[in-house]
Amino acid sequence: MLSFETVDELLTRLARGEATARAITERALARIDARNDALGAFLAVTRDDALAAADEADRDRARGDAPKKLAGVPIAIKDALCMKGAPTTAASRVLANYVAPYEATVVTRLRAAGAVLVGKTNMDEFAMGSSTEHSAYFPCKNPWDTTRTPGGSSGGSAVAVAAGMATAALGSDTGGSIRQPAAYTGTVGLKPTYGRVSRYGLVAFASSLDQVGSFATDVRGAARVLEVVAGHDPHDATSSREPVPTFEASCGQDVRALRIGVLTESLGDGLAPDARASFEGALEALEGLGCTVSRVSLPSLRHAVATYYVLATAEASSNLSRFDGVRYGVRVMPTPTASLGEMIGASRDQGFGAEVKRRILLGTFVLTAGAFEAYYLKAQKVRRIVRDELLALLAGVDVLVSPTAPTEAFALGAHDRDPLAMYLSDVFTLPASLAGLPALSVPSGLSAGGLPLGLQIVGRPFDEATVVRVGAAFEAVSAFRASRPRP
Ligand code: GLN
C-alpha cells in the first residue's frame, strides 16, 4: 500500500531507489482521481506542478545531490494557503475566480524542501466550522464512514492523508481546525505555538489565533513537515525568531519521568463514554511508559467556547471587510447603474455563505460601542486568564493532556439547525488556541462504532519538541497503531 506509507518510509524507499518520485506522485494522483468524487477532499488538483516537482526530485537523486528533507513526498495544501498560479478560494464563493499571484511562505518552504504539491484541499469557508460542511463547493466526507464528517475546518487535508491521497498535508488551526479533523480521521495533527510558523499568504480568519500546522499518518511525519515550514519570516511580523529545533529528533526519545497533567474538566458530562474509555486507556499507556500522570484543574475551560467565539468573530468581521468586490474576488452589480455601496453589498451578500455571515454579524456586534466592553473587552480578559492558568499548570507538568474532542466524528448534517452545538464540540481544542500553545492530536484508539478518537497533548510555548516526544512515544504503544484499519 504505497500511498499509505509514512513520510519516513517513503523517503527510505526513495533513497534506496526502490521507487521514483514520479511513480509515487502518479500513484497519489490516481488515488485522488479514484476517490475525490466520493470524499470531496480536494478543490483543485495541481497535477502539472506535482509531476514537475517529482521529476526534479528524481533528477536531483540521479545526480547524487544531498537529498532534501521532503524530496518526492506528495503533500496537500489547505485552500486557505496561497500557492502561486493555483486557485485559492478558502472554499468561499467570494474567491471563486481567484488565482494566487503570490505564495504563502510555508508553501515556498515546502517546495524548497523538494515536496510534491498535489493540490488544494477542501475546508469550511474561511476556516469557519468544525465539519467541512460549510465549504461553498461541496462537503468533505470521512473515509472511515462517508455518512460522517471528517471534522474541520481542515477536513480536506485530514482526509487527503487518511485516504492515502497525500503523504502529509498543511492545514490551519484557529480553534482546533487541525487537531479535531486529525482526531476524527485517525491522523496526526500538529498545531505549533502561535508565531512559530509564518502566516504570510494564509487567508486570515482570526489573526491573533491563526496558525499553520501539519498532518501526517505518524508523529514523525508531522514533525518533519513542521520543521520545514517553521521559523522567522520577515513578511509576518508575528513570526518568532525563536530557533527551530529538529522536531523529528524528539521522536523515539524516552519519556520516563516526564510529568503529564490531565485536565480534570475535560472528563465531565459532555465526554462520550467510549471517548472516556479510550482516554483512560491512553493514560495507562503513558504511565506504562514511565510518565507521572496527575490530575490538574483548568477552571476557565468552561469559558473557553464563549471567549473564543467572541474574539474569533470580532477578528473575522474585521479581516473579511476586505472582500468588497473592488480589488479581488467576486463582483456583483445588482443593476447596471448600481452605486458603489450597492455593488459592495450585493457582492458580499452573494459571495459569503450563511455561517460566514453569521460570524460577521456576531463579530461586528461585539465590537459596537454598546457591546464592546461587555463582550469584546471581557473576552480579552478571560483569554488572559485562560493563558495564565495554562502557563501556571505547565510550570508544574511538562505537558497537559485531554481527549481532542468529546465524541467520535458526528454525522453529516447533525448540527445543521443548531450552530451552537457545533461550537460546543470545540471545547477541548480552544484553550491551547487562546493561549497560543503548541498542541498535537494523535490517534488513541477506536470508538464503540469503530471510528478514530484522538489524544490531545499541549505543551509550553515553543516546546513543540516535548509535545512531539510524548506523542511519538504514545503512538508507538497505542492501541490504534496496532489495529490501524485503513480506510
Ligand atoms: N471550529 C472552530 C470554528 O469554527 C475552529 C475553526 C478553526 O480552527 N479554523 O471557528
Coordinates of C-alpha atoms and ligand atoms in Angstrom, one line a residue:
M1 CA 0.0 0.0 0.0
L2 CA 2.4 2.6 -1.3
S3 CA 0.1 5.5 -0.8
F4 CA -0.3 4.9 3.0
E5 CA 3.4 4.9 3.8
T6 CA 4.6 7.3 6.4
V7 CA 6.9 10.2 5.3
D8 CA 9.8 8.3 6.7
E9 CA 9.0 5.0 5.0
L10 CA 8.5 6.9 1.7
L11 CA 11.8 8.7 2.0
T12 CA 13.6 5.5 2.8
R13 CA 12.2 3.8 -0.3
L14 CA 13.2 6.7 -2.5
A15 CA 16.7 6.8 -1.0
R16 CA 17.1 3.1 -1.7
G17 CA 16.0 3.6 -5.3
E18 CA 13.0 1.2 -4.7
A19 CA 10.6 3.8 -6.1
T20 CA 10.8 7.0 -8.1
A21 CA 9.1 10.3 -7.0
R22 CA 7.3 10.2 -10.4
A23 CA 5.8 6.8 -9.7
I24 CA 4.8 7.8 -6.1
T25 CA 3.2 11.0 -7.4
E26 CA 1.3 9.3 -10.2
R27 CA 0.0 6.9 -7.6
A28 CA -1.2 9.7 -5.3
L29 CA -2.8 11.5 -8.3
A30 CA -4.5 8.2 -9.3
R31 CA -5.9 7.8 -5.8
I32 CA -7.2 11.4 -5.9
D33 CA -8.9 10.7 -9.2
A34 CA -10.4 7.5 -7.9
R35 CA -11.7 8.8 -4.6
N36 CA -12.2 12.5 -4.7
D37 CA -15.8 12.3 -6.1
A38 CA -16.8 10.2 -3.1
L39 CA -14.8 12.1 -0.4
G40 CA -14.6 15.7 -1.6
A41 CA -11.1 16.3 -0.2
F42 CA -9.7 18.4 -3.0
L43 CA -11.0 21.6 -4.5
A44 CA -8.2 21.6 -7.1
V45 CA -5.5 19.2 -8.2
T46 CA -2.2 20.7 -9.2
R47 CA -1.1 17.8 -11.4
D48 CA 1.4 19.5 -13.6
D49 CA 3.1 21.3 -10.7
A50 CA 3.2 18.0 -8.8
L51 CA 4.7 16.0 -11.7
A52 CA 7.3 18.7 -12.4
A53 CA 8.4 18.6 -8.8
A54 CA 8.6 14.8 -8.8
D55 CA 10.7 14.8 -11.9
E56 CA 13.0 17.3 -10.3
A57 CA 13.3 15.2 -7.2
D58 CA 14.2 12.2 -9.3
R59 CA 16.8 14.2 -11.3
D60 CA 18.4 15.5 -8.1
R61 CA 18.7 12.0 -6.8
A62 CA 20.1 10.7 -10.1
R63 CA 22.7 13.4 -9.9
G64 CA 23.6 12.3 -6.4
D65 CA 22.7 15.6 -4.7
A66 CA 22.2 15.6 -1.0
P67 CA 18.6 14.7 -0.5
K68 CA 16.2 17.5 0.5
K69 CA 14.1 17.0 3.6
L70 CA 10.9 16.2 1.7
A71 CA 12.1 15.3 -1.7
G72 CA 9.4 13.5 -3.6
V73 CA 6.8 13.5 -0.8
P74 CA 3.3 14.2 -2.0
I75 CA 1.8 17.0 0.2
A76 CA -1.7 18.5 0.1
I77 CA -2.3 22.2 0.9
K78 CA -5.3 23.6 2.6
D79 CA -7.1 26.0 0.2
A80 CA -6.6 28.9 2.7
L81 CA -2.9 29.0 1.7
C82 CA -1.8 30.8 -1.4
M83 CA 0.0 28.6 -3.9
K84 CA 1.3 30.7 -6.8
G85 CA -0.6 30.1 -10.0
A86 CA -3.2 27.8 -8.4
P87 CA -6.8 28.7 -7.4
T88 CA -7.0 29.8 -3.8
T89 CA -10.6 30.1 -2.7
A90 CA -10.7 29.4 1.1
A91 CA -13.7 27.3 0.0
S92 CA -15.7 30.6 -0.5
R93 CA -17.7 31.7 -3.5
V94 CA -16.3 35.2 -2.9
L95 CA -12.9 34.0 -4.1
A96 CA -14.2 31.6 -6.8
N97 CA -12.0 33.1 -9.6
Y98 CA -9.0 34.0 -7.5
V99 CA -5.7 32.6 -8.7
A100 CA -2.9 33.4 -6.2
P101 CA -0.4 35.8 -7.7
Y102 CA 2.0 35.2 -4.8
E103 CA 2.8 32.3 -2.5
A104 CA 2.5 31.6 1.2
T105 CA 5.9 31.4 2.8
V106 CA 5.1 27.9 4.1
V107 CA 4.3 26.7 0.6
T108 CA 7.5 28.1 -0.8
R109 CA 9.4 26.4 2.0
L110 CA 7.8 23.1 1.2
R111 CA 8.8 23.5 -2.5
A112 CA 12.4 24.3 -1.4
A113 CA 12.5 21.1 0.6
G114 CA 11.6 19.1 -2.5
A115 CA 7.9 18.4 -1.7
V116 CA 5.5 17.5 -4.4
L117 CA 2.4 19.7 -4.0
V118 CA -0.6 17.7 -5.3
G119 CA -3.5 20.1 -4.7
K120 CA -5.6 22.4 -2.7
T121 CA -7.9 20.9 -0.1
N122 CA -11.5 21.4 0.9
M123 CA -12.3 23.3 4.1
D124 CA -15.1 25.2 5.8
E125 CA -15.5 28.6 4.2
F126 CA -12.8 30.9 5.6
A127 CA -12.0 28.1 8.1
M128 CA -15.2 28.8 10.0
G129 CA -16.5 25.5 11.1
S130 CA -15.8 22.1 12.6
S131 CA -17.1 19.8 9.9
T132 CA -16.0 21.0 6.4
E133 CA -19.7 21.1 5.6
H134 CA -19.5 24.9 5.3
S135 CA -17.5 24.7 2.1
A136 CA -19.2 26.7 -0.6
Y137 CA -18.5 23.9 -3.1
F138 CA -19.2 20.5 -1.6
P139 CA -18.9 18.9 1.8
C140 CA -15.9 16.7 2.6
K141 CA -16.6 13.2 3.9
N142 CA -14.9 10.9 6.4
P143 CA -13.2 7.9 4.7
W144 CA -13.9 5.8 7.7
D145 CA -17.7 6.3 7.2
T146 CA -18.9 8.5 4.5
T147 CA -22.1 9.5 6.3
R148 CA -19.8 11.2 8.9
T149 CA -17.9 14.5 8.8
P150 CA -14.1 14.4 8.8
G151 CA -14.2 17.4 11.2
G152 CA -13.0 20.8 10.2
S153 CA -12.1 23.2 9.2
S154 CA -9.1 21.5 7.6
G155 CA -11.2 18.4 6.8
G156 CA -9.8 18.1 3.2
S157 CA -6.2 18.0 4.4
A158 CA -7.1 15.4 7.1
V159 CA -8.9 13.2 4.5
A160 CA -6.2 13.5 1.9
V161 CA -3.8 11.9 4.4
A162 CA -6.3 9.4 5.9
A163 CA -7.3 8.1 2.5
G164 CA -3.8 8.0 1.1
M165 CA -4.2 10.8 -1.5
A166 CA -1.2 12.6 0.0
T167 CA 1.5 11.5 2.5
A168 CA 1.2 14.7 4.5
A169 CA -0.7 18.0 4.4
L170 CA -0.7 21.5 5.7
G171 CA -3.7 22.9 7.5
S172 CA -4.5 25.9 9.6
D173 CA -5.8 25.9 13.2
T174 CA -7.5 28.8 14.8
G175 CA -9.5 27.0 17.4
G176 CA -8.9 23.3 16.6
S177 CA -9.0 23.1 12.8
I178 CA -6.0 20.8 12.6
R179 CA -6.4 18.8 15.8
Q180 CA -10.1 17.9 15.6
P181 CA -10.1 16.7 12.0
A182 CA -6.9 14.7 12.8
A183 CA -8.8 13.0 15.7
Y184 CA -11.8 12.3 13.5
T185 CA -9.8 10.7 10.7
G186 CA -7.2 8.7 12.6
T187 CA -4.3 11.0 11.5
V188 CA -1.8 13.1 13.4
G189 CA -2.3 16.8 13.5
L190 CA 0.2 19.3 14.9
K191 CA -0.6 22.9 15.7
P192 CA 2.5 24.8 16.7
T193 CA 3.0 27.7 19.1
Y194 CA 1.5 31.0 17.8
G195 CA 4.3 32.7 16.0
R196 CA 6.3 29.5 15.2
V197 CA 5.1 29.5 11.6
S198 CA 4.6 32.4 9.2
R199 CA 1.1 33.3 8.3
Y200 CA 2.1 35.2 5.2
G201 CA -0.1 34.0 2.4
L202 CA -2.7 32.4 4.7
V203 CA -6.2 33.8 4.1
A204 CA -6.9 35.4 7.5
F205 CA -9.7 34.3 9.8
A206 CA -8.8 35.5 13.3
S207 CA -5.2 36.8 13.1
S208 CA -4.3 36.5 16.8
L209 CA -5.2 32.8 16.8
D210 CA -4.5 31.5 13.2
Q211 CA -1.5 29.1 12.9
V212 CA -0.4 26.9 10.1
G213 CA 0.5 23.3 11.0
S214 CA 0.8 19.8 9.7
F215 CA -1.0 16.5 9.1
A216 CA 0.6 13.1 8.6
T217 CA 0.0 9.4 9.3
D218 CA 2.5 9.5 12.1
V219 CA 4.0 11.9 14.6
R220 CA 7.4 11.8 12.9
G221 CA 6.0 12.8 9.6
A222 CA 4.0 15.7 11.1
A223 CA 7.2 16.8 13.0
R224 CA 9.3 16.8 9.8
V225 CA 6.8 18.9 7.8
L226 CA 6.5 21.4 10.7
E227 CA 10.3 21.7 10.9
V228 CA 10.4 22.6 7.2
V229 CA 7.8 25.3 7.3
A230 CA 8.7 26.8 10.8
G231 CA 10.8 29.8 11.5
H232 CA 11.0 33.5 11.2
D233 CA 9.7 35.2 8.1
P234 CA 10.2 38.9 7.5
H235 CA 6.8 39.0 5.8
D236 CA 5.0 38.2 9.0
A237 CA 5.7 40.5 12.0
T238 CA 4.2 38.0 14.4
S239 CA 6.5 35.2 13.3
S240 CA 9.1 34.4 16.0
R241 CA 12.8 34.5 15.8
E242 CA 13.0 31.6 18.3
P243 CA 15.4 29.0 16.8
V244 CA 13.7 25.9 15.2
P245 CA 15.0 22.6 16.6
T246 CA 14.9 19.4 14.7
F247 CA 11.5 18.3 16.0
E248 CA 11.8 14.9 14.4
A249 CA 14.8 14.2 16.7
S250 CA 12.3 14.1 19.6
C251 CA 10.7 11.0 18.2
G252 CA 12.0 7.9 19.8
Q253 CA 13.3 9.6 22.9
D254 CA 12.2 8.1 26.1
V255 CA 9.6 9.8 28.2
R256 CA 10.4 8.3 31.6
A257 CA 9.8 10.7 34.4
L258 CA 8.0 13.2 32.2
R259 CA 5.1 14.8 34.1
I260 CA 1.7 14.7 32.5
G261 CA -1.2 16.8 33.7
V262 CA -4.7 15.5 32.9
L263 CA -7.3 18.3 32.5
T264 CA -9.9 17.2 35.0
E265 CA -12.6 19.4 33.5
S266 CA -12.3 17.5 30.2
L267 CA -13.7 14.4 31.9
G268 CA -17.1 16.0 32.6
D269 CA -20.6 15.1 31.4
G270 CA -20.1 16.1 27.8
L271 CA -17.5 13.4 27.2
A272 CA -18.9 10.3 25.4
P273 CA -18.3 7.0 27.4
D274 CA -16.3 5.4 24.7
A275 CA -14.1 8.6 24.3
R276 CA -13.6 8.5 28.1
A277 CA -12.6 4.8 28.0
S278 CA -10.1 5.4 25.1
F279 CA -8.7 8.4 27.0
E280 CA -8.3 6.4 30.2
G281 CA -6.5 3.7 28.1
A282 CA -4.2 6.4 26.8
L283 CA -3.3 7.5 30.4
E284 CA -2.5 3.9 31.3
A285 CA -0.3 3.6 28.3
L286 CA 1.5 6.8 29.3
E287 CA 2.0 5.5 32.8
G288 CA 3.3 2.3 31.3
L289 CA 5.9 4.4 29.5
G290 CA 7.1 5.7 32.9
C291 CA 5.4 9.1 32.8
T292 CA 4.0 10.5 36.0
V293 CA 0.3 11.2 35.4
S294 CA -1.6 13.5 37.7
R295 CA -4.9 15.3 37.6
V296 CA -4.9 19.1 37.3
S297 CA -7.6 21.7 37.1
L298 CA -8.3 24.4 34.5
P299 CA -11.3 26.2 35.9
S300 CA -11.5 28.6 32.9
L301 CA -12.2 25.7 30.5
R302 CA -15.9 26.4 30.8
H303 CA -15.4 29.9 29.5
A304 CA -13.3 28.8 26.5
V305 CA -16.1 28.4 23.9
A306 CA -17.8 31.8 24.7
T307 CA -14.4 33.6 24.8
Y308 CA -13.2 32.1 21.6
Y309 CA -16.5 32.8 19.7
V310 CA -16.5 36.4 20.7
L311 CA -12.8 37.1 19.8
A312 CA -12.6 35.0 16.7
T313 CA -15.8 36.5 15.2
A314 CA -14.6 40.0 16.1
E315 CA -11.4 39.5 14.3
A316 CA -13.1 37.8 11.4
S317 CA -15.5 40.7 10.9
S318 CA -12.6 43.0 10.6
N319 CA -10.5 40.7 8.3
L320 CA -13.3 39.9 6.0
S321 CA -14.2 43.5 5.4
R322 CA -11.6 43.4 2.6
F323 CA -13.9 41.2 0.4
D324 CA -15.7 44.1 -1.2
G325 CA -15.8 43.2 -4.9
V326 CA -13.4 46.0 -5.6
R327 CA -9.9 44.7 -5.7
Y328 CA -10.4 40.9 -6.0
G329 CA -13.0 38.2 -5.7
V330 CA -16.5 38.1 -6.9
R331 CA -18.1 41.4 -8.0
V332 CA -21.9 41.5 -8.3
M333 CA -23.6 44.5 -9.9
P334 CA -27.3 44.3 -8.8
T335 CA -28.3 46.8 -11.5
P336 CA -26.2 48.3 -14.3
T337 CA -26.3 51.7 -12.6
A338 CA -25.8 50.4 -9.0
S339 CA -23.8 52.7 -6.7
L340 CA -20.5 51.6 -5.1
G341 CA -22.3 50.8 -1.9
E342 CA -24.9 48.7 -3.7
M343 CA -22.2 46.8 -5.5
I344 CA -20.3 46.0 -2.3
G345 CA -23.5 44.9 -0.6
A346 CA -24.5 42.6 -3.4
S347 CA -21.0 41.2 -3.8
R348 CA -20.8 40.3 -0.1
D349 CA -24.4 39.1 0.1
Q350 CA -23.9 36.6 -2.8
G351 CA -20.2 35.9 -2.1
F352 CA -20.5 34.8 1.6
G353 CA -22.2 31.7 2.9
A354 CA -24.6 31.6 5.9
E355 CA -22.0 30.6 8.5
V356 CA -19.6 33.4 7.4
K357 CA -22.4 35.9 7.5
R358 CA -23.5 34.8 11.0
R359 CA -19.9 35.3 12.2
I360 CA -19.5 38.7 10.5
L361 CA -22.8 39.8 12.2
L362 CA -21.8 38.5 15.6
G363 CA -18.3 39.9 15.4
T364 CA -19.5 43.3 14.2
F365 CA -22.0 43.3 17.1
V366 CA -19.4 42.6 19.8
L367 CA -17.3 45.4 18.5
T368 CA -20.0 48.1 18.5
A369 CA -19.8 50.8 21.1
G370 CA -22.6 49.4 23.2
A371 CA -21.3 45.9 23.3
F372 CA -17.6 46.4 23.2
E373 CA -16.9 46.4 27.0
A374 CA -19.4 43.8 27.9
Y375 CA -18.3 41.3 25.2
Y376 CA -15.0 42.0 23.4
L377 CA -13.1 43.5 26.3
K378 CA -14.3 41.0 28.7
A379 CA -13.4 38.1 26.4
Q380 CA -9.9 39.6 26.1
K381 CA -9.6 39.5 29.9
V382 CA -10.9 35.9 30.1
R383 CA -8.4 35.0 27.3
R384 CA -5.6 36.3 29.6
I385 CA -7.0 34.2 32.5
V386 CA -7.0 31.0 30.3
R387 CA -3.4 31.7 29.3
D388 CA -2.3 32.4 32.9
E389 CA -4.0 29.3 34.2
L390 CA -2.4 27.1 31.5
L391 CA 1.0 28.5 32.0
A392 CA 0.7 28.0 35.7
L393 CA -0.2 24.4 35.2
L394 CA 2.7 23.9 32.7
A395 CA 5.1 25.2 35.4
G396 CA 4.3 22.0 37.3
V397 CA 4.0 19.5 34.5
D398 CA 5.7 19.0 31.1
V399 CA 2.5 18.6 29.1
L400 CA -1.2 18.7 29.5
V401 CA -3.5 16.0 28.0
S402 CA -7.2 15.7 27.3
P403 CA -9.3 14.0 24.6
T404 CA -9.0 16.0 21.4
A405 CA -12.8 16.1 21.0
P406 CA -15.7 15.0 23.3
T407 CA -17.1 12.5 20.8
E408 CA -16.3 10.5 17.6
A409 CA -16.9 12.1 14.2
F410 CA -20.5 13.3 14.1
A411 CA -22.9 12.6 11.2
L412 CA -23.1 15.0 8.3
G413 CA -25.9 17.4 8.9
A414 CA -26.1 16.6 12.6
H415 CA -25.7 20.3 13.6
D416 CA -27.4 21.9 10.6
R417 CA -30.1 23.5 12.7
D418 CA -28.0 24.3 15.7
P419 CA -24.7 26.1 15.1
L420 CA -24.1 26.4 18.8
A421 CA -24.0 22.6 19.2
M422 CA -21.2 22.5 16.7
Y423 CA -19.3 25.3 18.5
L424 CA -19.5 23.4 21.8
S425 CA -17.7 20.4 20.2
D426 CA -14.6 22.6 20.0
V427 CA -14.3 22.9 23.8
F428 CA -11.1 20.9 24.3
T429 CA -9.1 22.4 21.5
L430 CA -9.9 26.1 22.3
P431 CA -7.7 26.6 25.4
A432 CA -4.4 26.0 23.6
S433 CA -5.6 28.3 20.8
L434 CA -6.5 31.1 23.2
A435 CA -3.1 30.7 24.9
G436 CA -1.1 30.3 21.7
L437 CA 0.3 27.0 22.9
P438 CA 1.6 24.1 20.8
A439 CA -0.8 21.1 20.6
L440 CA -0.8 17.7 19.0
S441 CA -3.6 15.3 18.3
V442 CA -2.5 11.6 18.0
P443 CA -4.9 8.7 17.4
S444 CA -5.7 7.0 20.7
G445 CA -8.0 4.2 19.6
L446 CA -11.4 3.5 18.2
S447 CA -14.9 4.4 19.4
A448 CA -17.6 1.8 20.1
G449 CA -18.6 2.3 16.5
G450 CA -15.1 1.8 15.1
L451 CA -14.3 5.4 14.4
P452 CA -11.0 7.0 15.4
L453 CA -10.5 9.0 18.5
G454 CA -7.7 11.4 19.4
L455 CA -5.5 12.2 22.4
Q456 CA -4.5 15.9 22.6
I457 CA -1.1 16.8 24.1
V458 CA -0.5 20.5 24.9
G459 CA 2.9 22.0 25.7
R460 CA 4.7 25.1 26.8
P461 CA 5.3 28.0 24.4
F462 CA 7.8 26.9 21.7
D463 CA 8.2 23.5 23.3
E464 CA 6.8 21.5 20.4
A465 CA 9.8 19.2 21.0
T466 CA 8.3 17.8 24.2
V467 CA 4.8 17.5 22.7
V468 CA 6.3 15.6 19.8
R469 CA 8.3 13.4 22.1
V470 CA 5.3 12.4 24.2
G471 CA 3.1 12.0 21.1
A472 CA 5.6 9.7 19.3
A473 CA 6.2 7.6 22.5
F474 CA 2.5 7.2 23.0
E475 CA 1.9 6.4 19.3
A476 CA 4.4 3.6 19.4
V477 CA 2.4 1.7 22.1
S478 CA -1.2 2.9 21.4
A479 CA -4.0 0.5 20.6
F480 CA -4.8 2.4 17.5
R481 CA -1.3 1.8 16.0
A482 CA -1.6 -1.9 16.5
S483 CA -5.0 -2.3 14.9
R484 CA -5.0 0.5 12.4
P485 CA -7.6 -0.5 9.8
R486 CA -7.0 1.6 6.7
P487 CA -10.0 3.3 5.1
Ligands
GLN1 N1 -14.3 25.1 14.8 C1 -13.7 26.4 15.1 C2 -14.5 27.5 14.4 O1 -15.4 27.2 13.8 C3 -12.3 26.5 14.8 C4 -12.0 26.6 13.3 C5 -10.6 26.8 13.1 O2 -9.7 26.4 13.8 N2 -10.3 27.4 11.9 O3 -14.2 28.6 14.5

